Short mmCIF file of C-alpha atoms in Angstrom, two decimals:
data_model
loop_
_atom_site.label_atom_id
_atom_site.label_comp_id
_atom_site.label_asym_id
_atom_site.label_seq_id
_atom_site.Cartn_x
_atom_site.Cartn_y
_atom_site.Cartn_z
CA UNK D 1 -24.99 41.01 31.82
CA UNK D 2 -23.37 42.86 28.95
CA UNK D 3 -21.81 39.63 27.67
CA UNK D 4 -25.15 37.84 27.85
CA UNK D 5 -26.76 40.69 25.96
CA UNK D 6 -24.09 40.57 23.30
CA UNK D 7 -24.62 36.84 22.88
CA UNK D 8 -28.41 37.32 22.72
CA UNK D 9 -28.30 40.15 20.18
CA UNK D 10 -25.61 38.82 17.85
CA UNK D 11 -25.73 39.36 14.10
CA UNK D 12 -25.61 35.60 13.38
CA UNK D 13 -27.10 32.68 15.27
CA UNK D 14 -24.38 30.06 15.49
CA UNK D 15 -26.82 27.45 16.74
CA UNK D 16 -29.09 27.93 13.74
CA UNK D 17 -26.14 28.07 11.39
CA UNK D 18 -24.86 24.75 12.71
CA UNK D 19 -28.34 23.22 12.55
CA UNK D 20 -28.75 24.40 8.95
CA UNK D 21 -25.29 23.08 8.04
CA UNK D 22 -25.70 19.73 9.85
CA UNK D 23 -27.13 17.76 6.88
CA UNK D 24 -24.34 19.05 4.64
CA UNK D 25 -21.67 18.28 7.23
CA UNK D 26 -23.00 14.74 7.72
CA UNK D 27 -23.15 14.06 3.97
CA UNK D 28 -19.64 15.41 3.45
CA UNK D 29 -18.29 13.37 6.37
CA UNK D 30 -19.88 10.18 5.02
CA UNK D 31 -18.55 10.85 1.52
CA UNK D 32 -15.06 11.54 2.85
CA UNK D 33 -15.09 8.40 4.97
CA UNK D 34 -16.20 6.27 2.01
CA UNK D 35 -13.58 7.85 -0.26
CA UNK D 36 -10.85 7.42 2.36
CA UNK D 37 -11.60 3.79 3.18
CA UNK D 38 -13.03 2.32 -0.03
CA UNK D 39 -11.52 4.30 -2.89
CA UNK D 40 -7.95 4.31 -1.55
CA UNK D 41 -7.66 2.00 1.49
CA UNK D 42 -4.80 2.28 3.94
CA UNK D 43 -1.90 -0.13 3.39
CA UNK D 44 -2.02 -3.31 5.48
CA UNK D 45 0.34 -3.61 8.43
CA UNK D 46 1.22 -7.23 7.62
CA UNK D 47 2.63 -8.74 4.46
CA UNK D 48 3.83 -12.29 3.68
CA UNK D 49 7.23 -12.66 1.98
CA UNK D 50 8.14 -16.10 0.60
CA UNK D 51 11.90 -16.60 0.93
CA UNK D 52 13.75 -19.89 0.40
CA UNK D 53 15.55 -22.78 2.04
CA UNK D 54 17.58 -22.70 5.24
CA UNK D 55 21.00 -21.02 4.88
CA UNK D 56 20.03 -19.60 1.48
CA UNK D 57 20.56 -16.04 0.28
CA UNK D 58 16.79 -15.65 -0.04
CA UNK D 59 16.40 -16.43 3.66
CA UNK D 60 19.15 -13.97 4.61
CA UNK D 61 17.76 -11.16 2.46
CA UNK D 62 14.25 -11.88 3.75
CA UNK D 63 15.43 -11.05 7.27
CA UNK D 64 16.90 -7.78 6.03
CA UNK D 65 13.61 -6.78 4.36
CA UNK D 66 11.70 -7.64 7.54
CA UNK D 67 14.02 -5.44 9.61
CA UNK D 68 13.79 -2.58 7.12
CA UNK D 69 9.98 -2.52 6.91
CA UNK D 70 9.61 -3.01 10.66
CA UNK D 71 11.02 0.50 11.08
CA UNK D 72 7.92 1.79 9.28
CA UNK D 73 5.51 -0.30 11.31
CA UNK D 74 5.03 -3.05 8.70
CA UNK D 75 5.33 -6.65 9.90
CA UNK D 76 6.89 -8.85 7.23
CA UNK D 77 6.06 -12.51 7.86
CA UNK D 78 8.83 -14.63 6.38
CA UNK D 79 7.55 -17.81 4.77
CA UNK D 80 10.23 -20.48 4.14
CA UNK D 81 9.97 -22.34 0.85
CA UNK D 82 11.88 -24.67 -1.45
CA UNK D 83 12.89 -21.78 -3.66
CA UNK D 84 11.97 -19.86 -6.79
CA UNK D 85 9.48 -22.25 -8.40
CA UNK D 86 7.76 -22.86 -5.08
CA UNK D 87 7.61 -19.10 -4.43
CA UNK D 88 6.00 -18.51 -7.79
CA UNK D 89 3.29 -21.05 -7.05
CA UNK D 90 2.66 -19.52 -3.62
CA UNK D 91 2.08 -16.14 -5.28
CA UNK D 92 -0.31 -17.63 -7.82
CA UNK D 93 -2.22 -19.46 -5.07
CA UNK D 94 -2.43 -16.33 -2.91
CA UNK D 95 -0.41 -17.87 -0.07
CA UNK D 96 2.19 -15.09 -0.25
CA UNK D 97 2.01 -11.40 -1.13
CA UNK D 98 5.56 -11.01 -2.39
CA UNK D 99 8.45 -13.38 -3.07
CA UNK D 100 11.92 -13.87 -4.49
CA UNK D 101 11.69 -15.41 -7.97
CA UNK D 102 14.54 -16.34 -10.27
CA UNK D 103 14.56 -15.11 -13.85
CA UNK D 104 13.60 -17.82 -16.30
CA UNK D 105 11.24 -19.41 -13.77
CA UNK D 106 8.01 -17.57 -14.53
CA UNK D 107 8.14 -16.93 -18.23
CA UNK D 108 6.70 -13.85 -19.90
CA UNK D 109 3.10 -12.81 -19.51
CA UNK D 110 2.49 -14.28 -16.04
CA UNK D 111 -0.97 -12.97 -15.17
CA UNK D 112 -1.77 -11.45 -11.80
CA UNK D 113 1.87 -10.84 -10.93
CA UNK D 114 4.13 -7.80 -11.22
CA UNK D 115 7.85 -7.35 -10.82
CA UNK D 116 9.32 -4.83 -8.38
CA UNK D 117 12.67 -5.10 -10.12
CA UNK D 118 15.68 -7.40 -10.27
CA UNK D 119 17.82 -7.47 -7.14
CA UNK D 120 21.05 -9.33 -7.77
CA UNK D 121 22.63 -11.99 -9.92
CA UNK D 122 22.61 -15.49 -8.43
CA UNK D 123 25.11 -17.62 -10.32
CA UNK D 124 24.68 -21.29 -10.99
CA UNK D 125 27.15 -22.92 -8.62
CA UNK D 126 28.26 -26.42 -9.60
CA UNK D 127 30.47 -27.79 -6.84
CA UNK D 128 32.24 -31.08 -7.54
CA UNK D 129 34.02 -33.41 -5.16
CA UNK D 130 37.61 -34.19 -6.07
CA UNK D 131 38.06 -37.96 -6.20
CA UNK D 132 41.43 -39.64 -6.07
CA UNK D 133 42.49 -41.39 -9.19
CA UNK D 134 39.81 -39.78 -11.34
CA UNK D 135 41.22 -38.08 -14.41
CA UNK D 136 41.01 -35.83 -16.23
CA UNK D 137 39.64 -32.73 -14.47
CA UNK D 138 36.03 -31.99 -15.44
CA UNK D 139 36.07 -29.05 -17.85
CA UNK D 140 32.90 -29.73 -19.81
CA UNK D 141 29.38 -30.68 -18.71
CA UNK D 142 29.47 -33.71 -20.99
CA UNK D 143 31.93 -35.20 -18.50
CA UNK D 144 29.17 -35.31 -15.86
CA UNK D 145 27.68 -38.43 -17.43
CA UNK D 146 27.44 -41.22 -14.92
CA UNK D 147 28.08 -38.98 -11.90
CA UNK D 148 25.78 -38.50 -8.91
CA UNK D 149 24.61 -34.89 -9.09
CA UNK D 150 22.12 -33.23 -6.79
CA UNK D 151 19.88 -30.63 -8.47
CA UNK D 152 17.65 -29.93 -5.48
CA UNK D 153 13.86 -30.14 -5.15
CA UNK D 154 11.73 -29.18 -8.13
CA UNK D 155 10.37 -26.19 -6.24
CA UNK D 156 13.76 -24.46 -6.32
CA UNK D 157 13.72 -23.77 -10.05
CA UNK D 158 17.29 -25.08 -10.36
CA UNK D 159 16.32 -28.50 -11.80
CA UNK D 160 14.45 -26.83 -14.66
CA UNK D 161 17.29 -24.37 -15.29
CA UNK D 162 20.07 -26.97 -15.19
CA UNK D 163 18.15 -29.34 -17.47
CA UNK D 164 18.11 -26.50 -20.01
CA UNK D 165 21.87 -26.14 -19.55
CA UNK D 166 22.36 -29.90 -20.03
CA UNK D 167 20.16 -29.83 -23.10
CA UNK D 168 22.38 -27.11 -24.59
CA UNK D 169 25.24 -29.60 -24.19
CA UNK D 170 23.23 -32.48 -25.69
CA UNK D 171 23.33 -34.31 -22.36
CA UNK D 172 20.22 -36.22 -21.29
CA UNK D 173 19.32 -35.97 -17.57
CA UNK D 174 18.94 -39.76 -17.59
CA UNK D 175 22.68 -40.03 -18.24
CA UNK D 176 23.29 -38.62 -14.73
CA UNK D 177 22.24 -40.01 -11.37
CA UNK D 178 20.15 -37.08 -10.18
CA UNK D 179 19.01 -36.55 -6.60
CA UNK D 180 16.66 -33.93 -5.16
CA UNK D 181 18.01 -33.12 -1.70
CA UNK D 182 17.63 -29.63 -0.26
CA UNK D 183 20.80 -27.52 -0.16
CA UNK D 184 21.94 -28.20 3.41
CA UNK D 185 21.48 -32.01 3.32
CA UNK D 186 23.02 -32.07 -0.16
CA UNK D 187 26.08 -30.22 1.10
CA UNK D 188 26.51 -32.79 3.88
CA UNK D 189 26.11 -35.57 1.32
CA UNK D 190 28.79 -33.98 -0.88
CA UNK D 191 31.22 -33.67 2.02
CA UNK D 192 30.52 -37.28 3.05
CA UNK D 193 31.11 -38.56 -0.50
CA UNK D 194 27.57 -39.82 -1.03
CA UNK D 195 27.19 -37.62 -4.13
CA UNK D 196 29.78 -36.34 -6.62
CA UNK D 197 28.41 -32.85 -7.11
CA UNK D 198 25.63 -30.45 -6.31
CA UNK D 199 24.05 -27.57 -8.16
CA UNK D 200 22.24 -24.58 -6.74
CA UNK D 201 21.68 -21.00 -7.74
CA UNK D 202 22.27 -18.35 -5.11
CA UNK D 203 23.90 -15.04 -4.34
CA UNK D 204 27.48 -15.35 -3.08
CA UNK D 205 26.31 -14.12 0.36
CA UNK D 206 24.69 -17.52 1.01
CA UNK D 207 26.53 -19.27 3.88
CA UNK D 208 26.75 -22.55 1.95
CA UNK D 209 28.47 -20.82 -0.97
CA UNK D 210 30.96 -19.16 1.33
CA UNK D 211 31.73 -22.46 3.06
CA UNK D 212 32.09 -24.58 -0.07
CA UNK D 213 34.37 -22.06 -1.76
CA UNK D 214 36.80 -22.50 1.15
CA UNK D 215 36.43 -26.28 1.66
CA UNK D 216 39.47 -28.36 0.62
CA UNK D 217 38.64 -31.13 -1.83
CA UNK D 218 35.62 -29.27 -3.24
CA UNK D 219 36.08 -27.55 -6.59
CA UNK D 220 33.87 -25.01 -8.36
CA UNK D 221 33.08 -25.79 -11.99
CA UNK D 222 34.34 -23.13 -14.42
CA UNK D 223 31.77 -22.32 -17.15
CA UNK D 224 34.38 -21.42 -19.77
CA UNK D 225 31.64 -21.17 -22.40
CA UNK D 226 29.56 -18.76 -20.26
CA UNK D 227 29.13 -16.20 -23.04
CA UNK D 228 27.76 -18.86 -25.37
CA UNK D 229 25.25 -19.94 -22.71
CA UNK D 230 23.90 -16.36 -22.46
CA UNK D 231 23.26 -16.36 -26.23
CA UNK D 232 21.44 -19.70 -26.07
CA UNK D 233 19.49 -18.88 -22.87
CA UNK D 234 18.71 -15.11 -22.87
CA UNK D 235 17.64 -14.98 -19.21
CA UNK D 236 21.23 -15.80 -18.18
CA UNK D 237 24.11 -13.37 -17.83
CA UNK D 238 27.85 -13.96 -17.83
CA UNK D 239 29.59 -13.05 -14.57
CA UNK D 240 33.14 -13.57 -13.37
CA UNK D 241 34.17 -14.67 -9.88
CA UNK D 242 37.48 -12.81 -9.50
CA UNK D 243 40.59 -14.48 -8.22
CA UNK D 244 41.11 -13.91 -4.50
CA UNK D 245 37.61 -12.42 -3.92
CA UNK D 246 36.84 -14.89 -1.12
CA UNK D 247 40.14 -14.53 0.73
CA UNK D 248 42.91 -12.37 -0.70
CA UNK D 249 45.45 -13.55 1.85
CA UNK D 250 44.97 -17.21 1.00
CA UNK D 251 44.29 -16.47 -2.70
CA UNK D 252 40.84 -18.11 -2.71
CA UNK D 253 39.87 -18.82 -5.39
CA UNK D 254 43.23 -19.22 -7.08
CA UNK D 255 41.86 -18.25 -10.52
CA UNK D 256 39.04 -16.34 -12.16
CA UNK D 257 35.89 -18.42 -12.66
CA UNK D 258 33.39 -17.77 -15.45
CA UNK D 259 29.83 -18.38 -14.26
CA UNK D 260 26.35 -18.20 -15.72
CA UNK D 261 23.74 -16.40 -13.68
CA UNK D 262 20.03 -15.71 -13.71
CA UNK D 263 18.86 -12.74 -11.65
CA UNK D 264 16.78 -12.76 -8.51
CA UNK D 265 13.60 -10.71 -8.89
CA UNK D 266 11.18 -9.36 -6.33
CA UNK D 267 7.74 -10.42 -7.58
CA UNK D 268 4.41 -9.44 -6.02
CA UNK D 269 0.73 -10.00 -6.57
CA UNK D 270 -0.95 -7.16 -8.48
CA UNK D 271 -3.13 -6.44 -5.42
CA UNK D 272 -0.14 -5.40 -3.29
CA UNK D 273 -0.82 -1.88 -2.00
CA UNK D 274 1.08 0.80 -3.98
CA UNK D 275 2.51 2.27 -0.77
CA UNK D 276 4.03 -1.12 0.09
CA UNK D 277 5.53 -1.32 -3.39
CA UNK D 278 7.36 1.94 -2.69
CA UNK D 279 8.54 0.62 0.69
CA UNK D 280 9.89 -2.62 -0.77
CA UNK D 281 11.67 -0.88 -3.65
CA UNK D 282 13.14 1.61 -1.19
CA UNK D 283 14.34 -1.26 1.00
CA UNK D 284 15.76 -3.02 -2.08
CA UNK D 285 17.74 0.12 -2.94
CA UNK D 286 19.32 0.10 0.50
CA UNK D 287 19.93 -3.66 0.66
CA UNK D 288 21.10 -4.34 -2.91
CA UNK D 289 22.34 -0.95 -4.10
CA UNK D 290 25.97 -1.32 -3.07
CA UNK D 291 28.89 -3.00 -4.76
CA UNK D 292 29.24 -6.78 -4.69
CA UNK D 293 31.12 -9.66 -6.15
CA UNK D 294 29.21 -9.42 -9.41
CA UNK D 295 27.78 -5.90 -9.46
CA UNK D 296 28.77 -2.26 -9.50
CA UNK D 297 27.48 0.51 -7.26
CA UNK D 298 23.86 1.33 -8.18
CA UNK D 299 23.49 -1.49 -10.72
CA UNK D 300 20.74 -3.06 -8.61
CA UNK D 301 17.87 -2.96 -7.97
CA UNK D 302 16.83 -2.44 -11.56
CA UNK D 303 13.68 -2.66 -13.71
CA UNK D 304 15.78 -4.68 -16.20
CA UNK D 305 16.53 -8.40 -16.36
CA UNK D 306 12.95 -9.47 -15.61
CA UNK D 307 10.44 -11.16 -17.88
CA UNK D 308 7.52 -10.24 -15.61
CA UNK D 309 6.13 -6.71 -16.27
CA UNK D 310 7.36 -4.12 -13.79
CA UNK D 311 4.58 -2.51 -11.72
CA UNK D 312 3.84 1.10 -12.58
CA UNK D 313 4.60 2.23 -9.01
CA UNK D 314 8.02 0.51 -9.08
CA UNK D 315 8.77 1.93 -12.54
CA UNK D 316 7.90 5.42 -11.26
CA UNK D 317 10.19 4.91 -8.27
CA UNK D 318 13.11 3.87 -10.50
CA UNK D 319 12.45 6.87 -12.75
CA UNK D 320 11.78 9.62 -10.19
CA UNK D 321 13.04 8.28 -6.88
CA UNK D 322 11.03 8.00 -3.64
CA UNK D 323 7.63 9.77 -3.43
CA UNK D 324 8.13 13.44 -2.56
CA UNK D 325 6.43 13.34 0.84
CA UNK D 326 8.27 10.20 1.95
CA UNK D 327 11.56 12.05 1.58
CA UNK D 328 10.63 14.37 4.44
CA UNK D 329 7.98 12.54 6.50
CA UNK D 330 7.44 9.20 8.15
CA UNK D 331 5.83 6.54 5.98
CA UNK D 332 2.40 6.64 7.63
CA UNK D 333 2.20 10.44 7.75
CA UNK D 334 3.26 10.71 4.10
CA UNK D 335 0.75 8.05 3.14
CA UNK D 336 -2.00 9.92 5.01
CA UNK D 337 -1.32 13.16 3.13
CA UNK D 338 -0.95 11.28 -0.13
CA UNK D 339 -4.42 9.80 0.33
CA UNK D 340 -6.05 13.08 1.37
CA UNK D 341 -6.36 14.18 -2.25
CA UNK D 342 -9.16 11.60 -2.57
CA UNK D 343 -10.95 13.29 0.31
CA UNK D 344 -10.35 16.69 -1.29
CA UNK D 345 -12.06 15.53 -4.48
CA UNK D 346 -15.02 14.26 -2.46
CA UNK D 347 -15.22 17.56 -0.59
CA UNK D 348 -15.14 19.61 -3.77
CA UNK D 349 -17.83 17.44 -5.35
CA UNK D 350 -20.21 17.94 -2.41
CA UNK D 351 -19.43 21.25 -0.75
CA UNK D 352 -19.93 23.40 -3.83
CA UNK D 353 -23.53 22.30 -4.58
CA UNK D 354 -24.51 21.78 -0.93
CA UNK D 355 -23.16 25.17 0.10
CA UNK D 356 -25.96 26.72 -1.98
CA UNK D 357 -28.53 24.94 0.19
CA UNK D 358 -27.23 26.12 3.58
CA UNK D 359 -27.97 29.89 3.31
CA UNK D 360 -31.67 29.47 2.32
CA UNK D 361 -32.10 26.82 5.00
CA UNK D 362 -30.57 29.14 7.61
CA UNK D 363 -32.85 32.03 6.57
CA UNK D 364 -35.88 29.72 6.69
CA UNK D 365 -35.03 28.57 10.23
CA UNK D 366 -34.72 32.17 11.49
CA UNK D 367 -37.79 33.59 9.77
CA UNK D 368 -39.94 30.55 10.63
CA UNK D 369 -39.81 31.66 14.28
CA UNK D 370 -41.57 34.84 13.26
CA UNK D 371 -43.82 33.63 10.47
CA UNK D 372 -45.47 30.83 12.48
CA UNK D 373 -47.10 33.49 14.75
CA UNK D 374 -48.91 34.98 11.78
CA UNK D 375 -50.99 31.82 11.78
CA UNK D 376 -52.01 32.67 15.37
CA UNK D 377 -52.92 36.23 14.36
CA UNK D 378 -54.94 34.96 11.45
CA UNK D 379 -56.82 32.60 13.78
CA UNK D 380 -57.66 35.56 16.07
CA UNK D 381 -59.05 37.52 13.11
CA UNK D 382 -61.16 34.58 11.93
CA UNK D 383 -62.53 34.09 15.46
CA UNK D 384 -63.44 37.79 15.55
CA UNK D 385 -65.22 37.65 12.21
CA UNK D 386 -67.20 34.50 13.06
CA UNK D 387 -68.12 35.58 16.61
CA UNK D 388 -71.78 35.24 17.67
CA UNK D 389 -73.23 38.76 18.12
CA UNK D 390 -74.84 37.62 21.36
CA UNK D 391 -71.43 36.74 22.82
CA UNK D 392 -69.29 39.47 21.17
CA UNK D 393 -68.02 41.05 24.37
CA UNK D 394 -66.98 37.70 25.84
CA UNK D 395 -65.23 36.67 22.59
CA UNK D 396 -63.40 40.01 22.27
CA UNK D 397 -62.15 39.77 25.86
CA UNK D 398 -60.84 36.28 25.19
CA UNK D 399 -59.16 37.38 21.94
CA UNK D 400 -57.43 40.29 23.69
CA UNK D 401 -56.07 37.91 26.33
CA UNK D 402 -54.90 35.63 23.53
CA UNK D 403 -53.13 38.57 21.83
CA UNK D 404 -51.41 39.47 25.11
CA UNK D 405 -50.14 35.89 25.41
CA UNK D 406 -48.87 35.96 21.80
CA UNK D 407 -47.12 39.27 22.37
CA UNK D 408 -45.51 38.04 25.57
CA UNK D 409 -44.15 34.92 23.88
CA UNK D 410 -42.99 36.90 20.82
CA UNK D 411 -41.02 39.21 23.13
CA UNK D 412 -38.97 36.18 24.21
CA UNK D 413 -38.04 35.10 20.68
CA UNK D 414 -34.23 35.00 20.19
CA UNK D 415 -33.38 36.23 16.74
CA UNK D 416 -30.18 37.65 15.17
CA UNK D 417 -30.08 41.42 14.78
CA UNK D 418 -29.82 41.08 11.02
CA UNK D 419 -33.40 39.72 11.03
CA UNK D 420 -34.83 42.08 13.68
CA UNK D 421 -36.98 43.86 11.06
CA UNK D 422 -39.15 40.75 10.75
CA UNK D 423 -39.59 40.60 14.56
CA UNK D 424 -40.56 44.25 14.84
CA UNK D 425 -42.91 43.83 11.88
CA UNK D 426 -44.63 40.97 13.72
CA UNK D 427 -45.03 43.07 16.87
CA UNK D 428 -46.58 45.92 14.89
CA UNK D 429 -48.99 43.49 13.27
CA UNK D 430 -49.99 42.19 16.72
CA UNK D 431 -50.82 45.76 17.71
CA UNK D 432 -52.72 46.18 14.48
CA UNK D 433 -54.90 43.13 15.22
CA UNK D 434 -55.38 44.31 18.85
CA UNK D 435 -56.56 47.72 17.61
CA UNK D 436 -58.95 46.01 15.25
CA UNK D 437 -60.43 43.92 18.08
CA UNK D 438 -60.62 46.95 20.36
CA UNK D 439 -62.05 49.11 17.56
CA UNK D 440 -64.81 46.61 16.99
CA UNK D 441 -65.63 46.69 20.68
CA UNK D 442 -65.77 50.51 20.68
CA UNK D 443 -68.06 50.46 17.66
#
């Protein structure tokens, strides 16, 4: 009983407070939901990554990115392609969200695309088949005239690149017998003697590169003028394949080889969610950040060596490192807290003005329970004043019964103690009207 009494005679009515706050709570909830979903949507759980041909470095690295992002609940759908040029077109057409693109393929000012940084150098590998009785050894690209050379499909980007290299040597493509086989069939054709050489651009991790470097009768072309090529074609760099790097025990290769190399770049559509940009750059740091045949520790990934503008999120990552929260939380939890600031702004914009409405609305709800009975008292007084003198006693008796009913119902009003003065004032006014009716009867 005591507990029920305490609940009945509390200082504040929680039910009325909630009712008064309900419109504000609903408006704030709607605003927060809109801000959370529309203003800064959650990152998608699926992204399409265009890779490259079978047995290419792009394909191998694509699998590594898929495994890395899968740990954060992101499904990376690997989309095979012909190579760099094909990947670029897939990005432009919206068929892929992110892709490996070779420097020199896109050109500066490519609209709608951003770079997430360069990942590794991918040298131009020109493998030639040694033929008996053919002298001298090929040391200059002008000696390729008349040979059967495979440049790969146009979508790889290599045909365009190598034609620029030939042009620098004043060699017309028509002076070669050029074929456009993909890398794996071209390798088989080279081993079978159906072509004299093949060209492709790839990281040394590519299985075909590893195999050809160790295949007897297949020789790698040495770009002795590599430094001059980098001056003529600025998107190229000069790298050196060190002697013995493939197999120290067998001394493969048996000499240093100068090579020319564009860089592989991770390119994305501008619409790619900023949180996914951070994830991909973080994965790139893990996958490409170590030492390699042509790079030092920490040289890649890098915002350099790319003609496509680097996204602001990627640039921030390279400058400051991973987002603060992602260093200590899971990706999705960090992303949730990172997005909550949008909700906080919405809350601040609504709660401050709406909070001024709640107190008056609460007071009105409490006092309205008392004030509405004054209308009943006023009706009793008007009935008394307009009563027919011939029926005065009957009218007064009815009004007194009506006052008793009002008083009985008022006694059951639940009202916080802080507003009890209004309730007691109403009860005194009921007595006042009763005395007036009774006084008229006595007169």
